[in-house]
Short mmCIF file of N, CA and C in Angstrom, two decimals:
data_model
loop_
_atom_site.label_atom_id
_atom_site.label_comp_id
_atom_site.label_asym_id
_atom_site.label_seq_id
_atom_site.Cartn_x
_atom_site.Cartn_y
_atom_site.Cartn_z
N PHE A 1 63.04 -8.96 43.49
CA PHE A 1 64.40 -8.40 41.71
C PHE A 1 63.75 -6.79 42.04
N ARG A 2 63.03 -6.57 41.68
CA ARG A 2 62.52 -5.01 41.48
C ARG A 2 63.08 -3.83 42.77
N ALA A 3 63.00 -4.62 43.87
CA ALA A 3 63.33 -4.23 45.24
C ALA A 3 65.21 -3.56 44.63
N LEU A 4 65.75 -5.70 44.69
CA LEU A 4 66.86 -5.09 44.46
C LEU A 4 68.13 -4.44 43.69
N SER A 5 66.88 -4.54 42.34
CA SER A 5 67.59 -3.33 40.83
C SER A 5 67.47 -1.91 41.97
N GLU A 6 67.11 -1.88 43.61
CA GLU A 6 67.13 0.05 43.43
C GLU A 6 67.87 -0.53 44.66
N LEU A 7 68.26 -1.69 45.12
CA LEU A 7 69.14 -0.57 46.55
C LEU A 7 70.79 -1.58 46.09
N SER A 8 71.02 -2.58 45.37
CA SER A 8 72.26 -2.91 44.06
C SER A 8 71.41 -2.66 42.67
N PRO A 9 71.40 -1.67 42.23
CA PRO A 9 71.50 -2.20 40.52
C PRO A 9 72.92 -2.54 39.91
N GLU A 10 73.65 -2.32 40.27
CA GLU A 10 74.55 -2.31 38.60
C GLU A 10 74.54 -4.22 38.86
N PRO A 11 74.37 -4.80 40.47
CA PRO A 11 74.57 -6.75 39.88
C PRO A 11 73.11 -7.07 39.78
N ALA A 12 72.70 -6.60 40.35
CA ALA A 12 70.70 -6.99 39.36
C ALA A 12 71.51 -6.62 37.98
N LEU A 13 72.00 -5.47 37.49
CA LEU A 13 71.20 -5.59 36.53
C LEU A 13 72.13 -6.52 35.68
N ASN A 14 73.50 -6.79 35.87
CA ASN A 14 74.07 -7.77 35.73
C ASN A 14 73.92 -9.37 35.23
N ALA A 15 73.16 -9.89 36.99
CA ALA A 15 72.05 -10.73 36.54
C ALA A 15 70.82 -11.22 35.81
N LEU A 16 70.44 -9.79 35.52
CA LEU A 16 69.78 -9.98 34.52
C LEU A 16 69.71 -10.06 32.96
N ASP A 17 71.06 -9.38 32.60
CA ASP A 17 71.69 -8.99 31.23
C ASP A 17 72.75 -10.81 31.12
N ARG A 18 72.50 -11.22 32.39
CA ARG A 18 73.16 -12.68 32.10
C ARG A 18 72.33 -14.18 32.00
N LEU A 19 70.90 -13.65 32.59
CA LEU A 19 69.74 -14.54 32.45
C LEU A 19 69.49 -13.93 30.80
N VAL A 20 68.49 -12.93 30.54
CA VAL A 20 68.60 -12.59 28.98
C VAL A 20 69.47 -13.19 27.85
N ALA A 21 71.50 -13.44 28.26
CA ALA A 21 72.01 -13.31 26.71
C ALA A 21 71.95 -14.94 26.48
N GLN A 22 71.38 -15.78 27.88
CA GLN A 22 71.79 -16.96 28.11
C GLN A 22 70.48 -17.78 27.84
N ARG A 23 69.10 -16.76 26.77
CA ARG A 23 67.62 -17.08 26.02
C ARG A 23 67.22 -16.95 24.45
N THR A 24 66.90 -17.66 24.50
CA THR A 24 66.62 -17.10 23.07
C THR A 24 65.28 -16.47 23.05
N ILE A 25 65.58 -15.21 22.00
CA ILE A 25 64.39 -14.71 22.04
C ILE A 25 62.47 -15.65 21.95
N GLU A 26 61.93 -16.67 21.75
CA GLU A 26 61.13 -16.96 22.08
C GLU A 26 61.06 -17.56 23.58
N GLN A 27 62.03 -18.23 24.65
CA GLN A 27 61.98 -18.46 25.98
C GLN A 27 61.80 -16.98 26.43
N LEU A 28 62.68 -15.93 26.07
CA LEU A 28 61.41 -14.26 26.52
C LEU A 28 61.21 -14.74 26.57
N ARG A 29 60.48 -14.72 25.19
CA ARG A 29 58.89 -14.49 25.30
C ARG A 29 57.87 -15.26 26.32
N GLN A 30 58.67 -16.86 26.05
CA GLN A 30 57.38 -17.66 27.46
C GLN A 30 57.66 -17.35 29.21
N ILE A 31 58.41 -16.18 28.73
CA ILE A 31 58.45 -15.44 30.71
C ILE A 31 57.26 -14.32 30.18
N ALA A 32 56.36 -14.84 31.00
CA ALA A 32 55.27 -13.78 30.57
C ALA A 32 54.34 -13.58 32.36
N GLY A 33 52.97 -12.67 31.86
CA GLY A 33 52.71 -11.92 34.01
C GLY A 33 53.18 -11.24 34.63
N PRO A 34 53.06 -11.41 36.19
CA PRO A 34 54.04 -10.70 36.95
C PRO A 34 55.19 -11.14 37.30
N PRO A 35 56.31 -12.10 36.38
CA PRO A 35 57.48 -12.05 36.06
C PRO A 35 57.73 -11.54 35.98
N ARG A 36 56.90 -10.57 34.15
CA ARG A 36 57.28 -10.65 32.95
C ARG A 36 57.97 -8.69 33.21
N ARG A 37 56.42 -8.67 34.01
CA ARG A 37 55.60 -7.37 33.99
C ARG A 37 56.24 -6.72 35.78
N ASN A 38 57.48 -7.16 36.26
CA ASN A 38 58.41 -7.60 37.09
C ASN A 38 59.55 -6.79 36.70
N LEU A 39 59.82 -8.24 35.70
CA LEU A 39 61.60 -7.69 35.22
C LEU A 39 61.38 -6.91 33.75
N ILE A 40 60.40 -6.24 33.67
CA ILE A 40 60.57 -4.84 33.22
C ILE A 40 60.15 -3.27 33.23
N TRP A 41 59.39 -2.99 35.02
CA TRP A 41 60.02 -2.93 35.40
C TRP A 41 61.45 -2.14 36.52
N ALA A 42 61.40 -3.16 36.05
CA ALA A 42 62.71 -2.90 37.12
C ALA A 42 64.14 -2.66 35.68
N LEU A 43 63.47 -2.89 34.68
CA LEU A 43 64.56 -2.08 33.68
C LEU A 43 64.77 -0.90 33.53
N GLU A 44 63.17 -0.19 33.50
CA GLU A 44 63.01 1.34 33.69
C GLU A 44 63.88 2.12 34.92
N LYS A 45 63.90 0.97 35.35
CA LYS A 45 64.24 2.09 36.84
C LYS A 45 66.15 1.44 36.52
N LEU A 46 66.85 1.08 35.83
CA LEU A 46 67.75 0.37 35.50
C LEU A 46 68.71 1.11 35.15
N CYS A 47 67.73 1.14 33.42
CA CYS A 47 68.11 2.46 32.58
C CYS A 47 67.86 4.34 33.26
N TRP A 48 67.01 3.97 34.30
CA TRP A 48 67.96 5.63 34.87
C TRP A 48 68.81 6.38 35.04
N PRO A 49 69.83 6.13 35.41
CA PRO A 49 71.38 5.92 35.70
C PRO A 49 71.76 6.41 34.25
N ALA A 50 72.41 7.23 33.71
CA ALA A 50 73.55 6.84 32.75
C ALA A 50 74.47 6.44 32.35
N ALA A 51 75.53 5.80 33.45
CA ALA A 51 76.61 4.62 34.05
C ALA A 51 75.92 3.01 33.73
N LEU A 52 74.73 3.16 33.93
CA LEU A 52 73.58 1.61 33.57
C LEU A 52 72.67 1.77 32.57
N PHE A 53 72.62 2.92 32.24
CA PHE A 53 71.51 2.79 30.24
C PHE A 53 71.37 2.29 29.68
N PRO A 54 73.38 2.26 28.75
CA PRO A 54 73.39 0.63 27.82
C PRO A 54 73.35 0.22 27.67
N LYS A 55 73.60 -0.49 29.16
CA LYS A 55 73.19 -2.70 29.36
C LYS A 55 71.78 -2.13 28.88
N ALA A 56 71.17 -1.96 30.70
CA ALA A 56 69.83 -1.50 30.71
C ALA A 56 69.03 -2.10 29.39
N ALA A 57 69.37 -1.03 28.09
CA ALA A 57 68.52 -0.27 27.45
C ALA A 57 69.01 -1.47 25.88
N ALA A 58 69.89 -2.06 26.63
CA ALA A 58 70.25 -3.17 25.07
C ALA A 58 69.32 -4.15 25.97
N THR A 59 69.26 -4.72 27.48
CA THR A 59 69.09 -5.84 27.54
C THR A 59 67.03 -5.44 27.19
N LEU A 60 66.61 -4.56 28.31
CA LEU A 60 65.37 -4.28 27.54
C LEU A 60 64.87 -4.13 25.62
N LEU A 61 65.36 -3.45 24.59
CA LEU A 61 65.46 -4.17 23.42
C LEU A 61 65.37 -5.61 23.39
N LYS A 62 66.06 -6.19 23.70
CA LYS A 62 66.12 -7.79 23.98
C LYS A 62 64.63 -7.84 24.29
N PHE A 63 64.02 -7.95 25.89
CA PHE A 63 62.81 -7.61 25.97
C PHE A 63 61.49 -7.98 24.67
N ALA A 64 60.93 -7.06 24.84
CA ALA A 64 61.46 -5.82 22.62
C ALA A 64 60.86 -6.89 22.24
N ALA A 65 61.94 -7.16 22.13
CA ALA A 65 62.28 -8.47 20.93
C ALA A 65 61.35 -9.22 21.22
N ALA A 66 60.98 -9.46 22.83
CA ALA A 66 60.23 -10.93 22.68
C ALA A 66 58.79 -10.55 22.99
N GLU A 67 58.24 -9.14 22.62
CA GLU A 67 56.88 -8.69 22.63
C GLU A 67 55.80 -9.90 23.18
N ASN A 68 55.39 -9.68 24.84
CA ASN A 68 54.10 -10.62 24.23
C ASN A 68 53.37 -10.06 25.78
N GLU A 69 52.96 -8.79 25.59
CA GLU A 69 52.16 -7.77 26.37
C GLU A 69 51.50 -6.77 25.33
N THR A 70 50.21 -6.56 25.38
CA THR A 70 49.68 -5.21 24.21
C THR A 70 49.72 -3.83 24.92
N TRP A 71 49.71 -3.84 26.34
CA TRP A 71 49.46 -2.34 26.58
C TRP A 71 50.83 -1.65 26.35
N ALA A 72 50.85 -0.36 26.77
CA ALA A 72 51.20 1.12 26.33
C ALA A 72 52.61 0.66 27.05
N ASN A 73 52.70 0.36 28.54
CA ASN A 73 54.00 0.61 28.96
C ASN A 73 54.90 -0.93 28.94
N ASN A 74 54.02 -2.23 27.76
CA ASN A 74 54.86 -2.73 27.73
C ASN A 74 56.89 -2.20 27.40
N SER A 75 57.59 -3.56 27.07
CA SER A 75 59.34 -3.97 27.22
C SER A 75 59.13 -2.54 25.27
N THR A 76 58.07 -2.68 24.56
CA THR A 76 58.56 -2.15 23.13
C THR A 76 57.94 -0.63 23.75
N GLY A 77 57.37 -0.15 24.50
CA GLY A 77 57.11 1.54 24.65
C GLY A 77 57.60 1.47 25.53
N GLN A 78 58.56 1.51 26.54
CA GLN A 78 59.08 1.56 27.43
C GLN A 78 61.37 1.60 26.60
N PHE A 79 60.81 0.81 25.66
CA PHE A 79 62.31 0.91 24.87
C PHE A 79 61.66 2.51 24.21
N ALA A 80 61.40 2.19 23.47
CA ALA A 80 60.72 3.66 22.64
C ALA A 80 60.91 4.53 23.72
N GLN A 81 60.71 4.92 24.06
CA GLN A 81 60.79 6.13 25.66
C GLN A 81 61.54 6.63 25.20
N LEU A 82 62.67 5.56 25.88
CA LEU A 82 63.94 5.90 26.00
C LEU A 82 64.42 6.89 25.17
N PHE A 83 64.13 7.41 24.39
CA PHE A 83 64.72 8.00 23.05
C PHE A 83 63.97 9.08 22.78
N GLN A 84 62.15 9.68 23.72
CA GLN A 84 61.78 10.92 23.56
C GLN A 84 62.63 11.58 24.22
N VAL A 85 62.79 12.90 23.71
CA VAL A 85 63.52 14.19 23.45
C VAL A 85 63.38 14.63 25.38
N PHE A 86 61.96 14.62 25.50
CA PHE A 86 61.26 14.76 27.32
C PHE A 86 61.27 13.53 27.48
N LEU A 87 60.95 13.97 28.91
CA LEU A 87 60.75 12.69 29.62
C LEU A 87 60.77 11.42 29.11
N SER A 88 62.64 10.71 28.78
CA SER A 88 62.54 9.72 28.24
C SER A 88 62.54 8.80 29.40
N GLY A 89 63.02 8.95 30.94
CA GLY A 89 63.32 8.28 31.97
C GLY A 89 64.78 7.26 32.28
N THR A 90 65.06 8.67 31.58
CA THR A 90 67.10 8.37 32.01
C THR A 90 67.44 9.88 31.49
N GLN A 91 69.01 10.02 33.14
CA GLN A 91 70.01 10.60 33.13
C GLN A 91 70.55 10.97 31.65
N LEU A 92 70.47 10.15 31.11
CA LEU A 92 71.86 10.36 29.72
C LEU A 92 71.19 11.15 28.65
N PRO A 93 72.07 11.93 27.98
CA PRO A 93 72.18 13.03 27.33
C PRO A 93 71.63 12.05 26.10
N ALA A 94 70.83 12.45 25.27
CA ALA A 94 70.14 12.21 24.60
C ALA A 94 71.45 11.48 23.55
N ILE A 95 71.48 12.41 22.84
CA ILE A 95 72.93 11.98 21.90
C ILE A 95 73.57 10.72 22.58
N ASP A 96 74.34 10.14 23.57
CA ASP A 96 74.86 9.36 23.67
C ASP A 96 73.48 7.98 23.91
N ARG A 97 73.16 8.47 23.94
CA ARG A 97 71.45 6.88 24.08
C ARG A 97 71.72 6.21 22.71
N LEU A 98 71.77 6.91 21.80
CA LEU A 98 71.83 5.88 20.38
C LEU A 98 73.30 5.53 20.04
N ASP A 99 73.82 6.22 20.57
CA ASP A 99 74.82 4.38 20.74
C ASP A 99 74.14 3.25 20.95
N VAL A 100 72.96 3.03 22.06
CA VAL A 100 72.79 2.25 22.18
C VAL A 100 71.89 0.99 20.84
N ILE A 101 70.51 2.17 19.61
CA ILE A 101 70.63 1.74 18.50
C ILE A 101 72.04 1.53 17.46
N ARG A 102 72.47 2.49 17.29
CA ARG A 102 73.57 2.18 16.31
C ARG A 102 74.67 0.64 17.00
N GLU A 103 74.53 -0.22 17.79
CA GLU A 103 74.95 -0.96 18.70
C GLU A 103 73.96 -2.44 18.12
N ALA A 104 72.55 -1.95 18.16
CA ALA A 104 71.97 -3.14 17.98
C ALA A 104 71.72 -2.84 16.52
N LEU A 105 71.62 -2.13 15.64
CA LEU A 105 72.10 -2.45 13.96
C LEU A 105 73.06 -2.86 13.85
N ALA A 106 73.59 -3.16 14.60
CA ALA A 106 75.03 -3.57 13.90
C ALA A 106 75.13 -5.14 13.78
N MET A 107 74.08 -5.63 14.72
CA MET A 107 73.85 -6.91 15.02
C MET A 107 72.80 -7.13 13.50
N ASN A 108 72.72 -6.84 13.08
CA ASN A 108 71.70 -7.40 11.42
C ASN A 108 70.77 -8.34 11.51
N ASP A 109 70.36 -7.95 13.18
CA ASP A 109 68.40 -8.72 13.46
C ASP A 109 66.94 -7.59 13.12
N GLU A 110 66.33 -8.89 12.46
CA GLU A 110 65.71 -7.94 11.75
C GLU A 110 64.71 -6.61 12.87
N SER A 111 63.86 -8.06 13.47
CA SER A 111 63.60 -7.83 14.59
C SER A 111 63.76 -6.13 15.51
N LEU A 112 65.17 -6.18 15.93
CA LEU A 112 65.90 -5.16 16.55
C LEU A 112 65.96 -3.99 15.92
N GLY A 113 66.45 -4.53 14.26
CA GLY A 113 66.30 -3.12 13.63
C GLY A 113 64.86 -2.99 13.74
N LEU A 114 63.80 -3.05 13.25
CA LEU A 114 62.56 -2.41 13.15
C LEU A 114 62.47 -1.74 14.49
N LEU A 115 62.41 -2.29 15.95
CA LEU A 115 62.42 -1.66 17.00
C LEU A 115 62.86 -0.58 17.26
N CYS A 116 64.59 -0.20 16.36
CA CYS A 116 65.01 0.71 17.09
C CYS A 116 64.77 1.72 15.44
N VAL A 117 64.09 1.93 15.04
CA VAL A 117 63.85 2.61 13.65
C VAL A 117 62.31 3.37 14.85
N THR A 118 61.39 2.22 15.31
CA THR A 118 60.57 2.42 16.68
C THR A 118 61.03 3.83 17.10
N ALA A 119 62.04 3.48 17.83
CA ALA A 119 62.92 4.94 18.40
C ALA A 119 63.25 5.63 18.33
N LEU A 120 63.71 5.66 16.43
CA LEU A 120 64.11 6.90 15.88
C LEU A 120 62.90 7.81 15.88
N GLY A 121 62.24 7.03 15.64
CA GLY A 121 60.91 7.79 15.11
C GLY A 121 59.92 8.40 16.12
N GLN A 122 60.84 8.08 17.47
CA GLN A 122 60.45 8.87 19.03
C GLN A 122 61.07 10.14 19.58
N ALA A 123 62.72 9.89 18.54
CA ALA A 123 63.25 10.78 19.07
C ALA A 123 63.16 12.02 17.94
N LEU A 124 62.37 11.90 17.08
CA LEU A 124 61.58 12.79 16.51
C LEU A 124 60.71 13.17 16.87
N TYR A 125 59.87 12.61 17.27
CA TYR A 125 58.54 12.49 17.20
C TYR A 125 58.33 14.74 18.54
N THR A 126 58.14 15.25 18.11
CA THR A 126 57.61 16.85 18.62
C THR A 126 56.12 16.94 19.48
N GLY A 127 55.19 15.98 19.78
CA GLY A 127 54.33 16.56 20.21
C GLY A 127 54.29 17.22 20.95
N THR A 128 53.14 16.61 21.88
CA THR A 128 52.91 16.04 23.53
C THR A 128 53.66 14.77 23.90
N VAL A 129 54.66 14.88 24.90
CA VAL A 129 55.22 13.59 25.25
C VAL A 129 54.57 13.21 26.81
N THR A 130 53.99 11.89 27.56
CA THR A 130 54.18 12.01 28.89
C THR A 130 54.39 10.82 29.86
N ARG A 131 54.82 10.57 30.59
CA ARG A 131 55.67 9.76 31.24
C ARG A 131 55.05 9.28 32.85
N SER A 132 54.26 8.35 33.22
CA SER A 132 54.06 8.03 34.39
C SER A 132 55.52 8.50 35.07
N GLY A 133 54.60 8.20 37.05
CA GLY A 133 55.95 8.37 37.58
C GLY A 133 56.11 7.57 38.44
N GLY A 134 57.32 7.63 39.00
CA GLY A 134 58.60 6.35 39.49
C GLY A 134 59.39 6.23 39.13
N VAL A 135 60.35 6.30 38.33
CA VAL A 135 61.25 5.98 37.76
C VAL A 135 62.24 6.97 38.70
N GLU A 136 61.86 8.11 38.70
CA GLU A 136 62.87 9.18 38.93
C GLU A 136 62.59 8.88 40.55
N VAL A 137 61.86 8.36 41.22
CA VAL A 137 61.88 8.68 42.70
C VAL A 137 63.13 7.35 42.77
N ARG A 138 64.15 7.26 44.34
CA ARG A 138 64.71 6.66 45.17
C ARG A 138 64.40 6.44 45.98
N GLY A 139 63.69 5.49 47.19
CA GLY A 139 63.42 5.19 48.15
C GLY A 139 62.59 6.74 49.00
N SER A 140 62.82 6.97 50.09
CA SER A 140 62.77 8.37 50.51
C SER A 140 63.04 9.73 50.03
N SER A 141 64.07 10.23 49.05
CA SER A 141 64.82 11.22 49.10
C SER A 141 63.94 11.60 47.78
N LEU A 142 64.15 12.88 48.05
CA LEU A 142 63.48 13.69 46.73
C LEU A 142 63.10 12.94 45.01
N PRO A 143 61.87 13.41 44.35
CA PRO A 143 62.43 12.44 43.11
C PRO A 143 63.48 13.20 42.28
N GLU A 144 63.84 12.48 41.30
CA GLU A 144 65.71 13.29 40.76
C GLU A 144 64.96 13.53 39.43
N GLN A 145 65.30 14.45 38.42
CA GLN A 145 65.09 14.91 37.26
C GLN A 145 65.85 14.42 36.00
N ASP A 146 64.88 14.20 34.94
CA ASP A 146 65.12 13.44 33.49
C ASP A 146 66.26 14.07 33.24
N TRP A 147 67.20 13.84 32.50
CA TRP A 147 68.42 14.39 31.63
C TRP A 147 67.18 15.33 31.03
N HIS A 148 67.59 16.77 30.20
CA HIS A 148 66.86 17.38 29.78
C HIS A 148 67.22 18.31 29.02
N PRO A 149 67.49 18.71 27.55
CA PRO A 149 68.68 19.80 26.90
C PRO A 149 68.52 21.32 27.56
N GLU A 150 70.32 21.79 27.91
CA GLU A 150 69.94 23.02 28.45
C GLU A 150 69.90 24.08 27.57
N LYS A 151 70.13 23.23 26.10
CA LYS A 151 69.57 24.32 24.48
C LYS A 151 69.15 23.72 23.47
N TRP A 152 68.71 24.71 22.56
CA TRP A 152 67.90 24.04 21.65
C TRP A 152 68.57 22.92 20.93
N ALA A 153 69.88 23.67 20.40
CA ALA A 153 71.16 23.28 20.14
C ALA A 153 71.23 21.07 20.14
N ASP A 154 71.18 20.99 21.46
CA ASP A 154 70.79 19.77 22.19
C ASP A 154 70.01 18.85 21.58
N VAL A 155 68.72 19.49 21.36
CA VAL A 155 67.49 18.51 20.31
C VAL A 155 68.18 18.87 19.33
N TRP A 156 68.25 19.46 18.28
CA TRP A 156 69.12 19.83 16.66
C TRP A 156 69.99 18.86 16.40
N ASP A 157 70.73 18.80 17.44
CA ASP A 157 71.69 17.64 17.33
C ASP A 157 71.04 16.23 17.10
N TYR A 158 70.86 15.98 17.76
CA TYR A 158 69.63 14.75 18.56
C TYR A 158 69.24 14.02 17.52
N GLN A 159 68.06 15.16 17.05
CA GLN A 159 66.99 14.88 16.28
C GLN A 159 68.08 14.92 14.47
N PHE A 160 69.16 16.10 14.66
CA PHE A 160 69.36 15.43 12.77
C PHE A 160 70.47 14.10 13.03
N ALA A 161 70.25 13.57 13.86
CA ALA A 161 71.34 11.95 14.19
C ALA A 161 70.25 11.82 14.40
N ALA A 162 69.41 11.17 15.15
CA ALA A 162 68.16 10.50 14.36
C ALA A 162 68.38 10.30 13.19
N PHE A 163 67.07 11.58 12.42
CA PHE A 163 67.40 11.32 11.36
C PHE A 163 67.83 10.73 10.49
N SER A 164 69.36 11.00 10.43
CA SER A 164 70.39 10.52 9.72
C SER A 164 71.05 8.89 9.83
N LEU A 165 70.81 8.53 11.39
CA LEU A 165 70.15 7.45 10.84
C LEU A 165 69.40 6.39 10.24
N LEU A 166 68.33 7.66 10.39
CA LEU A 166 66.74 7.02 9.12
C LEU A 166 67.14 6.71 7.69
N ALA A 167 67.97 8.12 7.27
CA ALA A 167 68.38 8.35 6.94
C ALA A 167 69.38 7.11 5.91
N GLU A 168 69.67 6.42 6.82
CA GLU A 168 71.09 5.54 5.55
C GLU A 168 70.50 4.40 5.84
N LEU A 169 69.71 4.48 7.14
CA LEU A 169 68.39 2.08 7.08
C LEU A 169 67.50 2.99 6.02
N GLY A 170 67.43 3.86 5.36
CA GLY A 170 66.28 3.87 4.62
C GLY A 170 67.56 3.92 2.76
N THR A 171 68.14 3.66 2.59
CA THR A 171 69.06 2.80 1.85
C THR A 171 68.31 1.77 1.13
N THR A 172 68.53 1.46 2.48
CA THR A 172 68.23 -0.93 2.53
C THR A 172 67.43 -1.01 1.31
N GLU A 173 66.83 -2.05 0.81
CA GLU A 173 65.65 -2.72 0.34
C GLU A 173 65.85 -4.12 1.59
N SER A 174 64.75 -3.00 2.14
CA SER A 174 64.54 -4.27 3.59
C SER A 174 63.56 -3.99 4.09
N LYS A 175 62.80 -4.66 4.77
CA LYS A 175 61.84 -3.84 5.99
C LYS A 175 62.38 -3.26 6.97
N ILE A 176 63.01 -3.03 7.05
CA ILE A 176 63.98 -1.87 8.63
C ILE A 176 63.89 -0.43 7.23
N GLY A 177 64.07 -1.02 6.19
CA GLY A 177 64.85 0.13 5.12
C GLY A 177 63.39 0.47 4.68
N ALA A 178 62.45 -0.24 4.69
CA ALA A 178 60.85 0.99 4.25
C ALA A 178 60.41 1.22 5.65
N ALA A 179 60.83 -0.28 6.50
CA ALA A 179 60.39 0.72 7.94
C ALA A 179 61.02 2.70 8.17
N ALA A 180 62.06 3.07 7.38
CA ALA A 180 62.57 3.41 7.72
C ALA A 180 62.89 5.21 6.83
N LYS A 181 62.35 4.56 5.63
CA LYS A 181 61.67 5.50 5.04
C LYS A 181 60.18 6.19 4.93
N ALA A 182 59.91 5.07 6.01
CA ALA A 182 58.30 5.85 6.18
C ALA A 182 58.35 6.61 7.56
N THR A 183 59.16 6.17 8.17
CA THR A 183 59.72 6.76 10.10
C THR A 183 59.92 8.62 9.08
N ALA A 184 61.16 8.64 8.19
CA ALA A 184 61.55 9.54 8.23
C ALA A 184 61.20 10.57 7.43
N GLY A 185 60.61 9.59 6.90
CA GLY A 185 58.58 10.81 5.62
C GLY A 185 57.92 11.48 6.69
N LYS A 186 57.29 10.29 7.65
CA LYS A 186 56.70 11.27 8.39
C LYS A 186 56.73 12.75 9.58
N TYR A 187 58.78 12.28 9.82
CA TYR A 187 59.05 13.74 10.68
C TYR A 187 60.28 14.72 9.55
N LEU A 188 59.93 13.97 8.76
CA LEU A 188 60.25 14.63 8.29
C LEU A 188 60.26 16.85 8.24
N ARG A 189 59.07 17.39 8.07
CA ARG A 189 58.85 18.75 8.34
C ARG A 189 59.75 19.09 9.71
N THR A 190 59.85 18.02 10.56
CA THR A 190 60.58 18.24 11.64
C THR A 190 62.26 19.05 11.62
N VAL A 191 62.38 17.64 11.13
CA VAL A 191 64.03 17.89 10.59
C VAL A 191 63.78 19.41 9.59
N VAL A 192 62.92 20.20 8.70
CA VAL A 192 63.47 20.64 7.90
C VAL A 192 62.76 22.27 9.15
N ARG A 193 62.05 22.12 9.76
CA ARG A 193 62.00 22.95 10.45
C ARG A 193 63.19 23.33 11.45
#
């Protein structure tokens, strides 16, 4: 499936999206070991092209809601990484990635909402970020480049939009609201600066 996702990414993504749509969170949690690892790696590659990002990231988010791995590059870690300003693992501009967050929040699902708060925190993170190589390489061609801001205003607009989403979520009395308040407080200096 990983090879298919490189050779024919759109049909591979559509097939995986159908598989995930037919499964409950508990059923997705049962997908474990090498099969799950390969699906997450395939989704990581499918998030790379800007055109496939929305569906691939939403599918990855569903796997993250059914997390059963403990290492850093699990589906939760991969989903959050997509919202970093730098080395995000996608070619989609940062501001456009927030549409995935907005759509997930509109579902009013607590587990998805908490993952979105984590991703919004990653959008505000200004420390050193890393990403293991691989997603930017396609066959024998030269590695492609992640999206990167052309001017600092791109970063500021993105981070302000992410913070605004957190502030809006923080007005609700829920676990998501509490997590949003804590995350917004943690990154308040970033926004003020």
